[in-house]
Coordinates of C-alpha atoms in Angstrom, one line a residue:
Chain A
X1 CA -1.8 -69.0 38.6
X2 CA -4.5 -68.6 35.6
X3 CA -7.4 -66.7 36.3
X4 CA -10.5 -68.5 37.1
X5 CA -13.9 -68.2 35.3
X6 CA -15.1 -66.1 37.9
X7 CA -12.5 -63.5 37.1
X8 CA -11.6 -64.2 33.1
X9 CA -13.9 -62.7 30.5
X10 CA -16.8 -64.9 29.0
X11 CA -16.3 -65.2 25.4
X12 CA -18.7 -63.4 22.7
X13 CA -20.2 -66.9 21.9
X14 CA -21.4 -68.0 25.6
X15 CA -24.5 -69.3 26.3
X16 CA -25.2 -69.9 30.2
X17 CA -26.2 -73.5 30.2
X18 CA -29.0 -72.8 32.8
X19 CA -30.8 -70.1 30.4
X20 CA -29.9 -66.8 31.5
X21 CA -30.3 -64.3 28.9
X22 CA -27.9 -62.3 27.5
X23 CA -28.3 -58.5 28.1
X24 CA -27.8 -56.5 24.3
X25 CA -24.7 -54.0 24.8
X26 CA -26.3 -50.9 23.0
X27 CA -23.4 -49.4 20.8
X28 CA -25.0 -46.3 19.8
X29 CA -27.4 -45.0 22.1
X30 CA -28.9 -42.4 19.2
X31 CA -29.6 -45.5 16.5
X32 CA -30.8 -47.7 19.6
X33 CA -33.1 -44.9 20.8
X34 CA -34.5 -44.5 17.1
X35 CA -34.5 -48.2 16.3
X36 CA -36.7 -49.1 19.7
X37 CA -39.3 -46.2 18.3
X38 CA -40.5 -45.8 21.9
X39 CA -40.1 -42.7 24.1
X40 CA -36.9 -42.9 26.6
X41 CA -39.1 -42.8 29.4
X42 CA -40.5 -46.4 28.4
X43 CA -37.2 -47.7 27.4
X44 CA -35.1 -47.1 30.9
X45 CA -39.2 -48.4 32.3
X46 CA -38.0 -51.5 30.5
X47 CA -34.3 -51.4 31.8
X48 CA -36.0 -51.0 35.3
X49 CA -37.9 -54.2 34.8
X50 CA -35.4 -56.2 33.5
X51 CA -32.6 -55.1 36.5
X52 CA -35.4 -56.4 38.8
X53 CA -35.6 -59.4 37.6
X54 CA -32.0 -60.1 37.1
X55 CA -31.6 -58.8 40.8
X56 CA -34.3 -61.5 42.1
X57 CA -32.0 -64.1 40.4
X58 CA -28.9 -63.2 42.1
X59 CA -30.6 -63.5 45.3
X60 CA -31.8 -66.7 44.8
X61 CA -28.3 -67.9 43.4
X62 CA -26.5 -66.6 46.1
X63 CA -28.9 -68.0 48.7
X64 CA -28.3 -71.4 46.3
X65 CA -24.4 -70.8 46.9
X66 CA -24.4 -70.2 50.6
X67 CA -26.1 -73.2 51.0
X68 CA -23.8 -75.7 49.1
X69 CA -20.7 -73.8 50.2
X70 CA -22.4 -74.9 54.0
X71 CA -22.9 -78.7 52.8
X72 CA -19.6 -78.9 51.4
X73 CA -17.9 -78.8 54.9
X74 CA -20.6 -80.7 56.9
X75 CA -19.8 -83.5 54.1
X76 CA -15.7 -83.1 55.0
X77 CA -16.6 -83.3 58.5
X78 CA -18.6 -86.1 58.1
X79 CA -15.8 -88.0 55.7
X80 CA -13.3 -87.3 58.7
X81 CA -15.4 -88.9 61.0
X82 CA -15.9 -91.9 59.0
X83 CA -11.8 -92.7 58.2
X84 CA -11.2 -91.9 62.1
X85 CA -14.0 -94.3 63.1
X86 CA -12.7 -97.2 60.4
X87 CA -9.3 -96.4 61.5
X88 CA -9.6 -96.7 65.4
X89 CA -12.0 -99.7 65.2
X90 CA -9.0 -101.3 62.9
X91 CA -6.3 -100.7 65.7
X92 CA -8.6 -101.4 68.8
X93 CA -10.1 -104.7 68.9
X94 CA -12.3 -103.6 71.8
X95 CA -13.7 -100.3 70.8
X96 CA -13.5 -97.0 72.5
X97 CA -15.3 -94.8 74.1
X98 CA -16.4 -91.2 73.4
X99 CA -18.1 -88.4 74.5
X100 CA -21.6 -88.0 72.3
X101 CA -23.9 -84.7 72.2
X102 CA -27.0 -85.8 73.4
X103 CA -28.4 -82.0 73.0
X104 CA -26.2 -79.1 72.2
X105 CA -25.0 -78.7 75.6
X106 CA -25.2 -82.1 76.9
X107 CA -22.7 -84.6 76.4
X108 CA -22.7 -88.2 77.7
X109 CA -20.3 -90.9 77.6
X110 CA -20.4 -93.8 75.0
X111 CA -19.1 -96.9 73.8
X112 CA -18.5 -97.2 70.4
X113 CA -18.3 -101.4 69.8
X114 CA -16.2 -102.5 66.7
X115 CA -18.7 -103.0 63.6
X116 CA -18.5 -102.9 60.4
X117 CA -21.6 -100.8 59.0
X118 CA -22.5 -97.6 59.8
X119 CA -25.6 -95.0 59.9
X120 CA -25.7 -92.4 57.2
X121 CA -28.3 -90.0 57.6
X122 CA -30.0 -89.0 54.1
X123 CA -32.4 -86.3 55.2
X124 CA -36.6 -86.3 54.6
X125 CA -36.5 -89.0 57.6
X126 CA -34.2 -91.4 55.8
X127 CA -30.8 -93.2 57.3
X128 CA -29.3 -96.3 55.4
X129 CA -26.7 -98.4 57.2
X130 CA -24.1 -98.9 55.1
X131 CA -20.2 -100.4 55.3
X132 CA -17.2 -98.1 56.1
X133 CA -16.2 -98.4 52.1
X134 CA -19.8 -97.4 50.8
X135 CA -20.4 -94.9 53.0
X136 CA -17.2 -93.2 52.4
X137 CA -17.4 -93.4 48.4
X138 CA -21.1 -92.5 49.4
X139 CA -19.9 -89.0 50.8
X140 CA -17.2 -88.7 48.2
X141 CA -19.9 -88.7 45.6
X142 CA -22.0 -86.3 47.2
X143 CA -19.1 -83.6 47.6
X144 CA -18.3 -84.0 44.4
X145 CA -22.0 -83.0 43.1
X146 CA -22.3 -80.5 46.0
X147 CA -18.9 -78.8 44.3
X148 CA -20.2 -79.5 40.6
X149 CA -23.4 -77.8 41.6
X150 CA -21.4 -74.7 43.4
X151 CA -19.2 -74.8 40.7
X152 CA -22.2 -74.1 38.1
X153 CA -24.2 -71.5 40.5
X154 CA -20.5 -68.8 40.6
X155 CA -20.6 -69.2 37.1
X156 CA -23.9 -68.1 36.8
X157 CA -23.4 -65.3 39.7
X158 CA -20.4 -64.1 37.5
X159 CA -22.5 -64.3 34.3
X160 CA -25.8 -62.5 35.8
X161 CA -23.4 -59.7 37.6
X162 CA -21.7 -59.1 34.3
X163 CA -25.2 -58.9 32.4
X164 CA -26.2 -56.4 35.6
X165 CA -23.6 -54.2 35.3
X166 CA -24.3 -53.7 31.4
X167 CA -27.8 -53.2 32.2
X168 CA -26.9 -50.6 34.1
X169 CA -24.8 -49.2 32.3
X170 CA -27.2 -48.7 29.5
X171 CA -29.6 -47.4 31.9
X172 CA -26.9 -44.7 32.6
X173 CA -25.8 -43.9 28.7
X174 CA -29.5 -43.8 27.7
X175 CA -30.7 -41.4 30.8
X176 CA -27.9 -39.0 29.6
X177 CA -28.3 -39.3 26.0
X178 CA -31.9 -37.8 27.0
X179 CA -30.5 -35.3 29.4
X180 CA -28.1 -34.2 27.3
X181 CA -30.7 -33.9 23.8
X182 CA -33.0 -31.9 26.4
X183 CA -30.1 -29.4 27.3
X184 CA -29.3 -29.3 23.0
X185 CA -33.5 -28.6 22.5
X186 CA -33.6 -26.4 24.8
X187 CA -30.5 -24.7 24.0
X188 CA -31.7 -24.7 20.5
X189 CA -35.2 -23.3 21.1
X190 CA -33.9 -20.3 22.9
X191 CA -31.4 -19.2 20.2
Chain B
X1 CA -25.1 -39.4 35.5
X2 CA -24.6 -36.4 33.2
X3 CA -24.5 -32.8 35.7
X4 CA -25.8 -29.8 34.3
X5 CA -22.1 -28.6 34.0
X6 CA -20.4 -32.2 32.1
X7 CA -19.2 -31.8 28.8
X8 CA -20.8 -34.3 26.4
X9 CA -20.0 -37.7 28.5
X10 CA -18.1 -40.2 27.1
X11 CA -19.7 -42.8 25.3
X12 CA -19.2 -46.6 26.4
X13 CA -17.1 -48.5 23.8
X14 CA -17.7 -52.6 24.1
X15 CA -14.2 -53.1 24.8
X16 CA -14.7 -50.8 27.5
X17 CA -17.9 -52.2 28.9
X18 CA -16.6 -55.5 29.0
X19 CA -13.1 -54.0 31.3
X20 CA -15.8 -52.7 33.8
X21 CA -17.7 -56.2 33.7
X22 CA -14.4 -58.1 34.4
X23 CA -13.4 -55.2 37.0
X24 CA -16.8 -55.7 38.7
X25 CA -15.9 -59.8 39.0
X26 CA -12.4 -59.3 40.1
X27 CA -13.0 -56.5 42.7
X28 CA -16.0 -59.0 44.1
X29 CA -13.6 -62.1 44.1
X30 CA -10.6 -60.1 46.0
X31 CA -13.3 -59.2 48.4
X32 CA -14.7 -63.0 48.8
X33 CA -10.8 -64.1 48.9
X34 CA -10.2 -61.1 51.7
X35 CA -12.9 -62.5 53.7
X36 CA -11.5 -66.4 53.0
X37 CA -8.0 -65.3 54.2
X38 CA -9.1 -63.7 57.4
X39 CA -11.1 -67.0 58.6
X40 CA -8.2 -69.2 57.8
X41 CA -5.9 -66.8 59.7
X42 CA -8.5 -67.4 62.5
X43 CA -8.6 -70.9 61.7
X44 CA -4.7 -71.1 62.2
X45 CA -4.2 -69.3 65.1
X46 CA -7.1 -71.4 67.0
X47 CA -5.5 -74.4 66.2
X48 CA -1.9 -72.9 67.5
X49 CA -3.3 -72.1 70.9
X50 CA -4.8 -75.5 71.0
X51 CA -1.3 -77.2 70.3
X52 CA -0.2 -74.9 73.1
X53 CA -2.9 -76.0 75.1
X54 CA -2.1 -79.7 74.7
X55 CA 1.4 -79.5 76.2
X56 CA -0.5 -78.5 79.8
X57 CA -3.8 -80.3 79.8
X58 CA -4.0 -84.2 80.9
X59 CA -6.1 -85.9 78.9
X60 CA -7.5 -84.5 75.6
X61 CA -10.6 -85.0 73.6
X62 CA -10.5 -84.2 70.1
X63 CA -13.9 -83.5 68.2
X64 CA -14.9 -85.8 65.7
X65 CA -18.5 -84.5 63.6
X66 CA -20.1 -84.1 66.9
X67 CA -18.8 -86.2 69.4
X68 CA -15.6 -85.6 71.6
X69 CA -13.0 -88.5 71.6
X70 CA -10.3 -89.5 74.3
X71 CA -7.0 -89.6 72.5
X72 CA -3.2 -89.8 73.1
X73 CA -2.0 -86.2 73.4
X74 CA 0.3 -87.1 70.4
X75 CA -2.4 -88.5 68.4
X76 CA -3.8 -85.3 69.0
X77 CA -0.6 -83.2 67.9
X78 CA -0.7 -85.1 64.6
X79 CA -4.4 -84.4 63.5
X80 CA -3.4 -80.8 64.4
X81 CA -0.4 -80.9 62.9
X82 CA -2.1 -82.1 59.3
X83 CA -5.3 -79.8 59.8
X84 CA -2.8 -76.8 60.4
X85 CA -0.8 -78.1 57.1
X86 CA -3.9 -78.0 54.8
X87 CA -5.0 -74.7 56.4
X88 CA -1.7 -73.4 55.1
X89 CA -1.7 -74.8 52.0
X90 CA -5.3 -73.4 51.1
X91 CA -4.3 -70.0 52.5
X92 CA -0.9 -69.7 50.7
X93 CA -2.8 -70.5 47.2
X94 CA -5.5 -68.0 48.3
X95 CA -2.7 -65.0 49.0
X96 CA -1.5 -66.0 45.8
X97 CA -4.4 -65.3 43.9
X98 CA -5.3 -62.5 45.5
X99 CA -1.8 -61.0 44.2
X100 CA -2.6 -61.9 40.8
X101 CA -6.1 -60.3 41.1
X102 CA -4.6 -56.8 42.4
X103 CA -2.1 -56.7 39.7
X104 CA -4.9 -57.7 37.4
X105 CA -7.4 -54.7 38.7
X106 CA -4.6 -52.1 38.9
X107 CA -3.9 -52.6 35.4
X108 CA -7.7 -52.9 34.2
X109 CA -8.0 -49.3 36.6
X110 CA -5.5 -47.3 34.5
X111 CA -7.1 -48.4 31.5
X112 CA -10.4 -47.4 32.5
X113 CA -9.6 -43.9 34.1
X114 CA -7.2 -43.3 31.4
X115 CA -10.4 -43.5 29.3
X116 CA -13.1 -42.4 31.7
X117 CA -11.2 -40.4 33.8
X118 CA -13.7 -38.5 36.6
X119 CA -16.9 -40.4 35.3
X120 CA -15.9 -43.4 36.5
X121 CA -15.5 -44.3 40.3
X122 CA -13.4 -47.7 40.6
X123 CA -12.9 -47.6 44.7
X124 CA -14.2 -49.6 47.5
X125 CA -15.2 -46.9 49.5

């Protein structure tokens, strides 16, 4: 089985279609040092900022993600529900009879009479009655978005990680870079 | 981080930056998958005990969204039946994966402490 995106490399070219930048791999730490001109205190300041802020956008992706990954089964659920209903209401001229959650803990018994429409609730206070066939290509629609959209938010998790952990490694190289000149100066200025 | 008693570390190539960027991915999918696994296993052995349970009980409801139908015990054994067989379908292409992943990672592992040897720390705990 190939690897998926979340686990194959992203090629040199990519550009994250939502925006998220790039973070530069520093290939020699000495000419990067030189060429930013600044002290290495200001520089791994910078790399400081920049992990926060790449940090604050995985949370809010990941918060994204848990809460698609949630619709997705509510909308399965929902779809089940639906072909059952359409189903049973086909075979039993006379409808059936069920046992519907008034509150969490409290059931009561109902009749469900043949129809033909049904309720689907659309959220901000909204529900559209709709036919079996609608409603059902309705809900098919939405899961496919929901999965689109979840699809989308892991490749940007697996993007921003990857531009985290280069970040940090930078952080790292540069910190010893300094620690290591400071041990060479110091070394130097005792001989 | 550099000790007072390393030798000059060893510098980061690209090539290997981008082995620890794909090892971070892979080691944080196998976890998700690990987790994925687990719950289906759980998933699977709920509905088992629930097949079980049919056999003995008298009438059976079966849970549609939020509302409880009266169905045919065997109309009930069916749904099961098909819910269990997708269950193991999604968890036998999960394992699968996750076998490809490990292979993956031990490989990507050598490579990187063959490079990096004690300056890198690859484990989960």
């Amino acid at each position: 089985m190939a690897l998926t995106l979340t686990t194959k490399e992203f090629p040199e070219t990519y550009v994250n279609p939502r925006g998220i930048p790039r973070v530069a791999f520093v290939d020699s730490v000495e000419q990067y040092v030189k060429s930013r001109g600044i002290t290495v205190e200001s520089i791994l300041k910078q790399f400081q900022e920049q992990h926060s802020k790449y940090k604050l956008m995985e949370h809010k992706l990941a918060q994204n993600r848990s809460h698609l990954a949630s619709k997705i089964p509510e909308i399965t659920k929902t779809t089940e529900t639906l072909q059952f209903l359409r189903k049973k209401l086909a075979e039993e001229d006379s409808g059936f009879k069920t046992n519907y959650g008034l509150t969490e803990s409290v059931f009561c018994e109902a009749e469900v009479t043949p129809q033909k429409t049904v309720h689907l609730w659309l959220g901000a206070s909204v529900m559209v009655e709709y036919t079996f066939d609608e409603a059902i290509a309705l809900l098919g629609k939405n899961l496919a978005a929901a999965k689109k959209n979840l699809e989308s938010t892991v490749e940007d998790l697996a993007w921003l990680s990857d531009q985290l952990v280069i970040l940090e490694v930078n952080t790292a190289r540069v910190y010893n870079y300094d620690v290591v000149k400071r041990r060479e100066e110091k070394e130097k200025g005792s001989q | 981080m550099a000790s007072k008693q390393d030798t000059t570390p060893i510098d980061v190539a690209w090539e290997d930056q981008r082995n620890l960027c794909t090892f971070g991915r892979m080691n944080r999918r196998f976890q998700e998958l690990d987790v994925e696994v687990r719950r289906r296993n759980a998933d699977l052995e709920k509905l088992t005990d629930a097949a079980d349970e049919i056999l003995i009980a008298d009438d059976v409801k079966y849970v549609f969204g939020e509302s409880f139908v009266a169905l045919d015990a065997d109309d009930v054994s069916a749904l099961i039946d098909a819910k269990k067989e997708t269950i193991e379908s999604e968890l036998k292409s999960l394992s699968e994966e996750k076998v490809v992943l490990e292979k993956a990672m031990n490989q990507l592992k050598s490579q990187l402490y063959a490079k990096f040897g004690s300056q890198v720390y690859l484990e989960n705990e």
